[in-house]
Short mmCIF file of C-alpha atoms in Angstrom, two decimals:
data_model
loop_
_atom_site.label_atom_id
_atom_site.label_comp_id
_atom_site.label_asym_id
_atom_site.label_seq_id
_atom_site.Cartn_x
_atom_site.Cartn_y
_atom_site.Cartn_z
CA MET A 17 -3.30 -18.40 -19.19
CA THR A 18 0.38 -17.05 -18.72
CA GLN A 19 1.16 -15.77 -15.56
CA PRO A 20 -1.03 -17.07 -12.52
CA PRO A 21 -2.99 -14.76 -10.63
CA GLY A 22 -2.10 -13.33 -7.07
CA SER A 23 -4.94 -14.99 -5.60
CA ILE A 24 -7.22 -17.65 -6.85
CA LEU A 25 -10.49 -19.41 -5.32
CA PHE A 26 -11.31 -22.76 -6.52
CA ILE A 27 -15.19 -23.90 -6.01
CA GLY A 28 -14.90 -27.53 -6.17
CA ALA A 29 -11.72 -29.61 -5.52
CA GLY A 30 -12.70 -32.78 -7.65
CA VAL A 31 -11.47 -34.09 -10.93
CA ARG A 32 -12.44 -30.96 -12.79
CA ALA A 33 -10.41 -28.86 -10.26
CA SER A 34 -7.31 -31.03 -9.97
CA PRO A 35 -5.48 -29.85 -13.27
CA GLY A 36 -6.00 -26.11 -12.40
CA ILE A 37 -5.02 -26.69 -8.56
CA GLN A 38 -1.90 -28.19 -9.63
CA TYR A 39 -1.20 -25.58 -12.10
CA ALA A 40 -1.80 -22.86 -9.88
CA VAL A 41 0.32 -23.98 -6.95
CA MET A 42 3.32 -25.07 -9.19
CA ALA A 43 3.46 -21.77 -11.18
CA GLY A 44 3.50 -19.66 -7.99
CA VAL A 45 0.15 -18.37 -7.08
CA GLY A 46 0.28 -16.22 -4.09
CA SER A 47 -2.98 -17.44 -2.18
CA LEU A 48 -5.02 -20.43 -2.96
CA GLY A 49 -8.74 -21.00 -1.60
CA ILE A 50 -10.60 -24.29 -2.05
CA VAL A 51 -14.33 -24.73 -1.40
CA ASP A 52 -15.59 -28.02 -1.13
CA ASP A 53 -17.74 -29.85 1.47
CA LEU A 54 -17.24 -33.52 0.26
CA PRO A 55 -15.00 -36.10 1.49
CA VAL A 56 -12.29 -37.89 -0.66
CA ASP A 57 -13.47 -41.09 -2.14
CA GLY A 58 -12.10 -43.67 -4.19
CA ASP A 59 -12.61 -41.97 -7.26
CA ASP A 60 -10.54 -38.89 -6.18
CA VAL A 61 -7.70 -41.11 -5.09
CA ALA A 62 -7.64 -43.03 -8.61
CA SER A 63 -7.92 -40.00 -10.68
CA SER A 64 -6.08 -37.05 -9.15
CA PRO A 65 -2.33 -36.91 -7.66
CA LEU A 66 -3.89 -34.40 -5.13
CA TYR A 67 -5.48 -37.29 -3.26
CA PRO A 68 -3.35 -40.22 -1.80
CA GLU A 69 -4.83 -43.31 -0.42
CA SER A 70 -4.21 -41.90 3.14
CA SER A 71 -6.56 -38.92 2.53
CA LEU A 72 -9.79 -41.18 1.92
CA GLY A 73 -12.51 -39.96 3.97
CA MET A 74 -10.94 -36.52 4.65
CA PRO A 75 -12.57 -33.18 3.46
CA ARG A 76 -11.62 -32.84 0.00
CA ALA A 77 -10.81 -29.04 0.55
CA ARG A 78 -8.39 -30.03 3.47
CA ALA A 79 -6.92 -33.04 1.52
CA ALA A 80 -6.05 -30.70 -1.61
CA ALA A 81 -4.65 -27.95 0.70
CA ASP A 82 -2.28 -30.57 2.38
CA TRP A 83 -1.19 -31.48 -1.31
CA ALA A 84 -0.52 -28.00 -2.13
CA ARG A 85 1.61 -27.15 1.10
CA SER A 86 3.57 -30.32 0.43
CA ILE A 87 4.54 -29.03 -2.92
CA ARG A 88 4.99 -25.29 -1.76
CA PRO A 89 5.07 -25.23 2.03
CA THR A 90 4.91 -21.32 2.26
CA ILE A 91 1.82 -21.05 0.09
CA ASP A 92 -1.09 -19.23 1.63
CA VAL A 93 -4.05 -21.72 1.59
CA HIS A 94 -7.53 -20.92 2.74
CA VAL A 95 -9.54 -24.10 3.35
CA HIS A 96 -13.58 -23.74 3.06
CA PRO A 97 -15.21 -27.38 3.75
CA VAL A 98 -18.73 -25.66 3.67
CA PRO A 99 -21.65 -25.96 1.28
CA LEU A 100 -22.64 -22.98 -0.89
CA SER A 101 -26.35 -22.67 -0.39
CA SER A 102 -26.90 -19.00 -0.80
CA VAL A 103 -25.55 -15.48 -2.15
CA ASP A 104 -24.53 -14.94 1.35
CA ASP A 105 -22.50 -18.24 1.84
CA VAL A 106 -20.44 -17.21 -1.42
CA MET A 107 -19.95 -13.73 -0.33
CA ARG A 108 -18.43 -14.94 3.00
CA VAL A 109 -16.19 -17.22 1.51
CA LEU A 110 -15.09 -14.56 -1.13
CA ASP A 111 -14.20 -12.07 1.71
CA VAL A 112 -11.99 -14.38 3.74
CA GLY A 113 -9.43 -14.55 1.04
CA ARG A 114 -9.64 -11.29 -0.92
CA TYR A 115 -9.63 -13.25 -4.03
CA ASP A 116 -8.89 -11.70 -7.45
CA THR A 117 -9.69 -14.67 -9.56
CA VAL A 118 -12.43 -17.18 -9.17
CA VAL A 119 -12.72 -20.74 -10.66
CA ASP A 120 -16.02 -22.58 -10.58
CA CYS A 121 -15.33 -26.36 -10.69
CA SER A 122 -18.44 -27.43 -9.29
CA GLY A 123 -20.30 -28.36 -12.46
CA SER A 124 -23.56 -27.23 -10.87
CA ALA A 125 -25.78 -24.63 -12.56
CA GLU A 126 -27.33 -23.62 -9.05
CA THR A 127 -23.74 -22.69 -7.74
CA ALA A 128 -22.83 -20.84 -11.04
CA SER A 129 -26.14 -18.85 -10.58
CA LEU A 130 -25.33 -18.25 -6.93
CA LEU A 131 -21.56 -17.07 -8.15
CA ASP A 132 -23.10 -14.85 -10.77
CA ARG A 133 -25.11 -13.01 -8.31
CA ALA A 134 -22.43 -12.78 -5.61
CA LEU A 135 -19.93 -11.45 -8.22
CA ASP A 136 -22.25 -8.98 -9.55
CA GLY A 137 -20.32 -5.61 -9.25
CA ARG A 138 -17.08 -7.22 -8.00
CA ARG A 139 -14.04 -6.59 -10.12
CA MET A 140 -13.06 -10.46 -10.03
CA HIS A 141 -11.74 -12.25 -13.10
CA ARG A 142 -13.50 -15.72 -13.94
CA LEU A 143 -11.58 -18.65 -15.29
CA PRO A 144 -12.51 -22.21 -16.77
CA PRO A 145 -11.96 -25.24 -14.79
CA ASP A 146 -8.60 -26.01 -16.00
CA LEU A 147 -7.65 -22.18 -16.24
CA GLY A 148 -7.08 -22.86 -19.85
CA ILE A 149 -4.09 -25.12 -19.47
CA LEU A 150 -5.40 -28.10 -21.45
CA SER A 151 -5.98 -26.47 -24.47
CA ASP A 152 -3.77 -27.78 -27.18
CA ASP A 153 -1.94 -24.64 -28.06
CA LEU A 154 1.65 -25.64 -26.85
CA PRO A 155 4.81 -25.74 -29.42
CA ARG A 156 5.63 -29.09 -30.18
CA ILE A 157 8.58 -30.85 -31.93
CA THR A 158 8.44 -34.13 -33.36
CA ALA A 159 10.65 -37.02 -32.41
CA GLU A 160 12.43 -36.75 -35.84
CA ALA A 161 12.98 -33.11 -35.68
CA LEU A 162 14.59 -33.43 -32.07
CA GLU A 163 16.95 -36.17 -33.32
CA ALA A 164 18.17 -33.69 -35.79
CA ARG A 165 18.09 -30.88 -33.32
CA LEU A 166 20.44 -33.26 -31.04
CA ALA A 167 22.71 -34.00 -33.84
CA ALA A 168 23.12 -30.27 -34.80
CA ARG A 169 23.80 -29.58 -30.95
CA SER A 170 26.78 -32.36 -30.85
CA ARG A 171 28.36 -30.27 -33.84
CA GLY A 172 27.92 -26.98 -31.82
CA ASP A 173 25.29 -25.69 -34.66
CA ASP A 174 22.49 -25.58 -31.90
CA GLY A 175 21.99 -24.67 -28.28
CA PHE A 176 19.15 -25.97 -26.25
CA THR A 177 18.48 -27.92 -22.92
CA LEU A 178 16.58 -31.13 -23.18
CA LEU A 179 14.45 -31.68 -19.85
CA ASP A 180 13.19 -34.71 -18.47
CA VAL A 181 10.42 -34.39 -16.23
CA ARG A 182 9.67 -37.78 -15.27
CA GLU A 183 10.34 -39.49 -12.11
CA ARG A 184 14.00 -41.05 -11.11
CA PRO A 185 13.16 -44.63 -11.76
CA GLU A 186 11.71 -43.98 -15.01
CA HIS A 187 14.75 -41.85 -16.19
CA ASP A 188 16.97 -44.51 -15.17
CA VAL A 189 15.39 -47.29 -17.10
CA GLU A 190 15.43 -45.25 -20.56
CA ALA A 191 16.32 -41.66 -21.47
CA ILE A 192 17.13 -39.66 -24.18
CA GLU A 193 20.92 -39.25 -24.40
CA GLY A 194 21.85 -35.72 -23.17
CA SER A 195 18.78 -34.74 -21.20
CA VAL A 196 18.76 -33.38 -18.15
CA LEU A 197 16.55 -34.76 -15.34
CA ALA A 198 14.11 -32.59 -13.16
CA ALA A 199 12.43 -35.42 -11.46
CA GLY A 200 8.74 -34.76 -11.10
CA PHE A 201 8.99 -31.06 -12.14
CA GLY A 202 5.34 -29.73 -12.71
CA THR A 203 3.48 -32.62 -10.99
CA THR A 204 5.14 -33.70 -7.68
CA SER A 205 7.54 -30.60 -7.59
CA ALA A 206 7.91 -27.08 -7.99
CA ASP A 207 11.47 -26.48 -7.29
CA ASP A 208 13.63 -24.84 -9.51
CA PRO A 209 14.99 -27.17 -12.28
CA GLY A 210 18.10 -25.46 -12.26
CA ILE A 211 18.51 -24.83 -16.22
CA ASP A 212 19.84 -21.83 -18.21
CA SER A 213 16.96 -19.71 -18.73
CA SER A 214 18.81 -17.94 -21.56
CA LEU A 215 18.72 -21.24 -23.73
CA PRO A 216 15.49 -22.75 -25.41
CA VAL A 217 14.05 -25.97 -23.60
CA VAL A 218 12.69 -29.12 -25.01
CA VAL A 219 10.66 -30.78 -22.41
CA TYR A 220 9.48 -34.42 -22.52
CA CYS A 221 7.89 -37.10 -20.03
CA SER A 222 6.65 -40.52 -21.13
CA ARG A 223 3.73 -39.58 -23.62
CA GLY A 224 3.37 -35.89 -23.07
CA PRO A 225 0.73 -34.75 -20.36
CA ARG A 226 3.33 -34.16 -17.52
CA ALA A 227 5.70 -32.52 -20.00
CA SER A 228 2.54 -30.19 -21.05
CA MET A 229 2.25 -28.86 -17.43
CA ALA A 230 5.90 -28.55 -16.93
CA CYS A 231 6.02 -26.42 -20.40
CA ARG A 232 3.39 -24.03 -19.16
CA ILE A 233 4.83 -23.62 -15.74
CA LEU A 234 8.28 -22.86 -17.35
CA ARG A 235 6.81 -20.53 -19.93
CA ALA A 236 5.14 -18.81 -16.93
CA ARG A 237 8.82 -17.98 -15.39
CA GLY A 238 10.08 -16.83 -18.90
CA PHE A 239 11.64 -19.74 -20.74
CA ASP A 240 11.23 -20.59 -24.51
CA VAL A 241 9.82 -24.13 -24.18
CA THR A 242 8.69 -26.87 -26.59
CA VAL A 243 7.28 -30.07 -26.07
CA LEU A 244 8.27 -33.32 -27.47
CA ASP A 245 5.41 -34.87 -29.17
CA ARG A 246 4.37 -38.23 -27.73
CA GLY A 247 7.15 -37.94 -25.27
CA MET A 248 9.32 -41.23 -24.85
CA LEU A 249 6.80 -43.20 -26.54
CA GLY A 250 7.25 -41.12 -30.09
CA TRP A 251 10.95 -41.16 -29.46
CA ASN A 252 11.20 -44.89 -29.28
CA LEU A 253 8.87 -45.16 -32.45
CA ARG A 254 10.73 -42.86 -34.43
CA PRO A 255 11.99 -44.42 -37.69
CA SER A 256 15.72 -44.62 -36.81
CA ALA A 257 14.56 -46.38 -33.60
CA LEU A 258 12.30 -48.79 -35.13
CA ALA A 259 14.99 -49.80 -37.70
CA GLY A 260 17.41 -50.81 -35.10
CA GLY A 261 15.47 -51.17 -31.68
CA LEU A 262 14.37 -49.13 -28.55
CA VAL A 263 16.96 -47.50 -26.59
CA ALA A 264 16.39 -48.56 -22.98
CA GLY A 265 19.00 -47.42 -20.38
CA SER A 266 22.38 -47.87 -22.13
CA GLY A 267 21.93 -50.85 -24.09
CA ARG A 268 19.38 -51.59 -27.27
CA VAL A 269 16.57 -53.72 -26.92
CA PRO A 270 14.17 -55.40 -29.47
CA LEU A 271 11.12 -53.24 -29.94
CA PRO A 272 8.08 -55.36 -28.25
CA LEU A 273 5.71 -54.92 -30.93
CA GLY A 274 2.89 -57.17 -29.33
CA ASP A 275 2.85 -54.56 -26.44
CA ILE A 276 1.81 -51.64 -28.84
CA ASP A 277 -1.97 -51.33 -29.19
CA ALA A 278 -3.83 -49.99 -32.37
CA GLU A 279 -3.27 -46.28 -31.14
CA GLY A 280 0.34 -46.77 -30.76
CA PHE A 281 0.54 -46.97 -26.91
CA ARG A 282 2.17 -49.43 -24.81
CA PRO A 283 0.00 -50.05 -21.90
CA ASN A 284 2.82 -50.19 -19.38
CA LEU A 285 4.16 -46.96 -20.00
CA HIS A 286 3.46 -44.04 -17.48
CA SER A 287 1.63 -41.09 -18.96
#
């Protein structure tokens, strides 16, 4: 999807729903509804940024709503911490928020059947749990190609914004020279990154997932965006960096080959 719907209802707020809820909030959905009658447990805390440790034991729908309001204080959120046991239950929830889009993240065949019957005759959109945002259809650029574009930019032959969406401590340790920091954009912040919308954007994080989320949000806002493939990790493993050592902060450090596993990932790097 490109533009977020005006109002969207998530049925279920667990791991399956987390990417979609994040995107909906960050991309500017007008009204959000969350149905979930389960409490936040340890798995939720470990796997989703929606649930800090302080939310353990809270109704999951309320905790997810708290996260949404922490990102966008003005967002309209309807919390439904109730079970859906009948078509009437579903109808009551649908009528509260006047939603135009429904996302079933329950993983339950019974709930899916109730939803089918409740939506019969209603003109409402249905989307997959991740809203389609996890499909790998984003434009990407390799580290080598970015290096060439940066050289061209320094000569005045190319114009684009290089955007780092990691957190400030990560950026301070190491960053690609000439990049602009929009700390946490797309994951912990929905603030305007303050970049020129007339210029193409290359966005990066540590390995790619956060940059992909930021890319989709920026594209929904009208930007021309490309993701740096494998993020900072790919940049540090490009041939010219391997020849001379990794760039970290303002200096160069030896490449710690022992920290790279068979798939090319360093375990201590954030995603």
